[in-house]
CSV table of C-alpha atoms in Angstrom, one decimal:
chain,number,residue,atom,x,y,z
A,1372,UNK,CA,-161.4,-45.7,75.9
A,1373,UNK,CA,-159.1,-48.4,76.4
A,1374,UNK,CA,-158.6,-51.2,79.3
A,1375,UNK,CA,-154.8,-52.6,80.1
A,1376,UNK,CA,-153.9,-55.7,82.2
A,1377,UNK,CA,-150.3,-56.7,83.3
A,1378,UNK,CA,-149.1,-60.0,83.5
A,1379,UNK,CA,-146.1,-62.0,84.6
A,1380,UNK,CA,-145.2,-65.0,82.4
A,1381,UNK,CA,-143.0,-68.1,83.2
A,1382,UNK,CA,-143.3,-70.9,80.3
A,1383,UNK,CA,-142.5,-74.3,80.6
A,1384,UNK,CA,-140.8,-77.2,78.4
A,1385,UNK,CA,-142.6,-79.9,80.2
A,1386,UNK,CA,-145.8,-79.4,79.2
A,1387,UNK,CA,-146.8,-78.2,82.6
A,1388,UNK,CA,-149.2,-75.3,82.7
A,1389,UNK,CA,-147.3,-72.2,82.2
A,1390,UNK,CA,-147.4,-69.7,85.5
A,1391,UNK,CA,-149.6,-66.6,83.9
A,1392,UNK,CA,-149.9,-64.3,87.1
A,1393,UNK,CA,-151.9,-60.8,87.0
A,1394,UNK,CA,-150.4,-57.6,88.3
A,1395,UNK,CA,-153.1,-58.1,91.0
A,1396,UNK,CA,-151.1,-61.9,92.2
A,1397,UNK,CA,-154.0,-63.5,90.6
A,1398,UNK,CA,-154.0,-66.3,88.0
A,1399,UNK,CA,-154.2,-64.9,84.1
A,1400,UNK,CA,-155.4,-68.3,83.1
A,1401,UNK,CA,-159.3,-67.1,82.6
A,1402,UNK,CA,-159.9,-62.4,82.7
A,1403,UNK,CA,-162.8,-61.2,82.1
A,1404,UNK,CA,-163.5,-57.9,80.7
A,1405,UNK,CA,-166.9,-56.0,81.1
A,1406,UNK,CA,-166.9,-54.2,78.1
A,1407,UNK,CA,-169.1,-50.8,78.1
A,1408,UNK,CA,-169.7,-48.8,75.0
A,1409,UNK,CA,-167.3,-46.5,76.0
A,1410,UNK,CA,-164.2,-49.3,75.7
A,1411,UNK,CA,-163.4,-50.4,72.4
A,1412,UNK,CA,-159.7,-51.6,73.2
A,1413,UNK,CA,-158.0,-54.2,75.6
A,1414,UNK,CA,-154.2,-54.0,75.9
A,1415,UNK,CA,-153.1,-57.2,77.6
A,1416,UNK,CA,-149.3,-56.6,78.7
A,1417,UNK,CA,-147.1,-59.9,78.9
A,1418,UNK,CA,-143.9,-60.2,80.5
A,1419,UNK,CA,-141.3,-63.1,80.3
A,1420,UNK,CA,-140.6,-63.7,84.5
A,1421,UNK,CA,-137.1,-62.6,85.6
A,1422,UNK,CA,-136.3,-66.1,86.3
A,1423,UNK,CA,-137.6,-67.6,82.9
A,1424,UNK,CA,-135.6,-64.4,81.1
A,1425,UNK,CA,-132.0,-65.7,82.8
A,1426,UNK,CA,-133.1,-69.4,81.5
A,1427,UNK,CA,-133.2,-67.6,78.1
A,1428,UNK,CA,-137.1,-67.6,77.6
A,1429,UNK,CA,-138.3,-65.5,75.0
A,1430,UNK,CA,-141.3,-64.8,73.3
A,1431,UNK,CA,-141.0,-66.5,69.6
A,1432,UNK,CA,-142.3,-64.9,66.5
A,1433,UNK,CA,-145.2,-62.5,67.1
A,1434,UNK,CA,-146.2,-64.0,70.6
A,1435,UNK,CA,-149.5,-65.8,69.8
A,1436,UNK,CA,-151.5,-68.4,68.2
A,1437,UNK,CA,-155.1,-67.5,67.7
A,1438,UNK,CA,-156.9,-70.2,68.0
A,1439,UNK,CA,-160.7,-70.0,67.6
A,1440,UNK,CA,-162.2,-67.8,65.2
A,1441,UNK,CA,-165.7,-67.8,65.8
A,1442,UNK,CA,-166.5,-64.3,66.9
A,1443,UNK,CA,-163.1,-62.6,65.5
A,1444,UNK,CA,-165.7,-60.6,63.1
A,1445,UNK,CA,-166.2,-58.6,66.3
A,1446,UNK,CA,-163.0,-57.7,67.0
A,1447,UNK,CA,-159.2,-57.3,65.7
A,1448,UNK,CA,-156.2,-58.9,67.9
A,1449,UNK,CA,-153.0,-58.2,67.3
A,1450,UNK,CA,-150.0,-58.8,69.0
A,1451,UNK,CA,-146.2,-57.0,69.5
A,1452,UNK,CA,-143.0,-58.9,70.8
A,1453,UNK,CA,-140.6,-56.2,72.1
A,1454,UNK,CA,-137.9,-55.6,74.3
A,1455,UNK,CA,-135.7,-58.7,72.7
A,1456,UNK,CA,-138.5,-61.3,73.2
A,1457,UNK,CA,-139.2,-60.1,77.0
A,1458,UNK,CA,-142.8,-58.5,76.2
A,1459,UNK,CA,-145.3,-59.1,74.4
A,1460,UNK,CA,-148.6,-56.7,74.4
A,1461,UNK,CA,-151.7,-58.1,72.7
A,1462,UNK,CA,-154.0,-55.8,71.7
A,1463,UNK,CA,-157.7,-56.3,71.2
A,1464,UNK,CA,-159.1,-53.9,68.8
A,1465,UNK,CA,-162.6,-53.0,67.3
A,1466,UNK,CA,-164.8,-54.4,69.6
A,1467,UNK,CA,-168.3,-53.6,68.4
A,1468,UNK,CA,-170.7,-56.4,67.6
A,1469,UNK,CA,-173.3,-58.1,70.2
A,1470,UNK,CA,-174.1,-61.2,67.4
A,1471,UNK,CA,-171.9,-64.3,67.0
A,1472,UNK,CA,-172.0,-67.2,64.7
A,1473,UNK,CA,-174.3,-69.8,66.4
A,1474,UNK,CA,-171.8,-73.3,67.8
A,1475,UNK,CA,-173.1,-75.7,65.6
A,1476,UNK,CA,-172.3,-73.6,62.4
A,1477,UNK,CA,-168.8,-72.5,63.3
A,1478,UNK,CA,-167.7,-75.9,63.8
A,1479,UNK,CA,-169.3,-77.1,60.2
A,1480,UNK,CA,-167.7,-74.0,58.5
A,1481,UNK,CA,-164.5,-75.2,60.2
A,1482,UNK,CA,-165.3,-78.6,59.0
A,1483,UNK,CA,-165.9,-77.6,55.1
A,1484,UNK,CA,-163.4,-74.3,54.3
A,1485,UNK,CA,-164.5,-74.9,50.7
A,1486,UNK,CA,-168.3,-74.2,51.5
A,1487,UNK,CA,-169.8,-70.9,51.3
A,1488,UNK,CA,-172.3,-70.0,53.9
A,1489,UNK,CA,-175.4,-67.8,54.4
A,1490,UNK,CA,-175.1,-67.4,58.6
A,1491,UNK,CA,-178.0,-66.2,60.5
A,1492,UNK,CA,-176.0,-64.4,63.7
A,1493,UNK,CA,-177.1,-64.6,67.3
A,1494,UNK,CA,-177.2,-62.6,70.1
A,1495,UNK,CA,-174.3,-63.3,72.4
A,1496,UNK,CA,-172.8,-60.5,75.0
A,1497,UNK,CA,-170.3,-62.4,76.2
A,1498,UNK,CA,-167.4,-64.1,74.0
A,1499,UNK,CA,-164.2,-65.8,74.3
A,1500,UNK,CA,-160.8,-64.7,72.4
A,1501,UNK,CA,-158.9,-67.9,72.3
A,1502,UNK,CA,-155.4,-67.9,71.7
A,1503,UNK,CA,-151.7,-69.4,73.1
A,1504,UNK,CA,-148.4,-67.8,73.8
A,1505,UNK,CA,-145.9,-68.8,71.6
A,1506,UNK,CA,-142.1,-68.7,73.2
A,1507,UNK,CA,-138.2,-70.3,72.7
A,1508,UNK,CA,-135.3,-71.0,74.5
A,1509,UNK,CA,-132.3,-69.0,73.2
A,1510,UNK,CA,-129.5,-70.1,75.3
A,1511,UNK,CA,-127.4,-67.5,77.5
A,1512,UNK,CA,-124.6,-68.3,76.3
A,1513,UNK,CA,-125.8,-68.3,72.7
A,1514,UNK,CA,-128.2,-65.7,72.2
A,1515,UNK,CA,-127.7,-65.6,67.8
A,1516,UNK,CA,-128.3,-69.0,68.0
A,1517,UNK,CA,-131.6,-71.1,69.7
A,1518,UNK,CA,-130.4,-74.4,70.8
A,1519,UNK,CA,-132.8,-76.3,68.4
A,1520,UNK,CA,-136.1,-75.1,66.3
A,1521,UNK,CA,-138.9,-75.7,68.8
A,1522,UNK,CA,-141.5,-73.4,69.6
A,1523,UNK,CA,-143.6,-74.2,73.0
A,1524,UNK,CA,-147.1,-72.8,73.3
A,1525,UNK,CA,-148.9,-72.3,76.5
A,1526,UNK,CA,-152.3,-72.7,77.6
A,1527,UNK,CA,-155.1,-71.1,76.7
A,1528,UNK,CA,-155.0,-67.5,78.9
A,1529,UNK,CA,-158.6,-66.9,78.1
A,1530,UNK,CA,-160.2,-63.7,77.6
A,1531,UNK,CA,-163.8,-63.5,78.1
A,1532,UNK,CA,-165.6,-59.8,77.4
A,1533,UNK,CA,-168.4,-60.4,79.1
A,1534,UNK,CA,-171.6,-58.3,79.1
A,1535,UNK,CA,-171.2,-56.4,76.3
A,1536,UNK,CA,-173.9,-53.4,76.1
A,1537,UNK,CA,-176.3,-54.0,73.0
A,1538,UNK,CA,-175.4,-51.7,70.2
């Protein structure tokens, strides 16, 4: 069984927080999925706004920067840009583990890639998937051809699966 979200996107160059609205006219900034044993799947559905498309926004490369990878051994994420850089659909895949790496040992893992590790996992049923948008500006008028190479990455639109069942 799978769970799908909608959401309406309008980046900015100014390093402004980027407008991340839910189907629902709620805020996309922080969802939180209850995750039963049932779901394995979360398709989150991202769509430039109709007034960032005629700007020339566009999602850039394959729409997303993960960018914490402490519990990605419970999970797959991958993401699709479609429709000439208007959507983007990020799919969460996999979903099966209840254990996590404990805090302190992700970050000295991330601190030494050249260590090898023995980790002793944790119980955790609730964890974050981290990760940015990724967009460009290709200019109306010049859509082979983006003004300059720039990408611009939004905030964080958190995930949180929350209350995972045990396995």
């Amino acid at each position: 069984m799978a769970s799908s979200l909608s959401f309406e996107v309008s980046p900015n160059a100014n390093g402004e927080m980027w407008a991340i609205t839910g189907a629902d006219g709620q805020t996309g900034e922080e969802v939180k999925i209850h995750l039963s044993k049932e779901m394995n799947t979360v398709n989150l559905y991202y769509q430039i706004s109709a007034q960032s498309a005629v700007e020339g926004w566009q999602f850039a490369d394959n729409g997303t920067l993960f960018v914490n990878a402490q519990d990605n051994f419970n999970y797959q994420v991958n993401s699709i840009v479609a429709n000439e850089g208007k959507s983007m659909i990020v799919s969460i895949t996999s979903i099966e583990s209840c254990k996590t790496i404990p805090d302190e040992i992700a970050k000295e893992m991330a601190d030494n890639l050249s260590t090898p590790y023995r980790v002793g996992l944790v119980d955790n049923y609730n964890f974050e998937i981290a990760f940015r948008l990724i967009a460009k500006i290709v200019p109306p008028d010049q859509p082979e051809q983006p003004k300059e190479d720039v990408r611009y990455f939004s905030q964080d639109p958190r995930v949180i699966i929350d209350d995972t069942d045990p396995v």
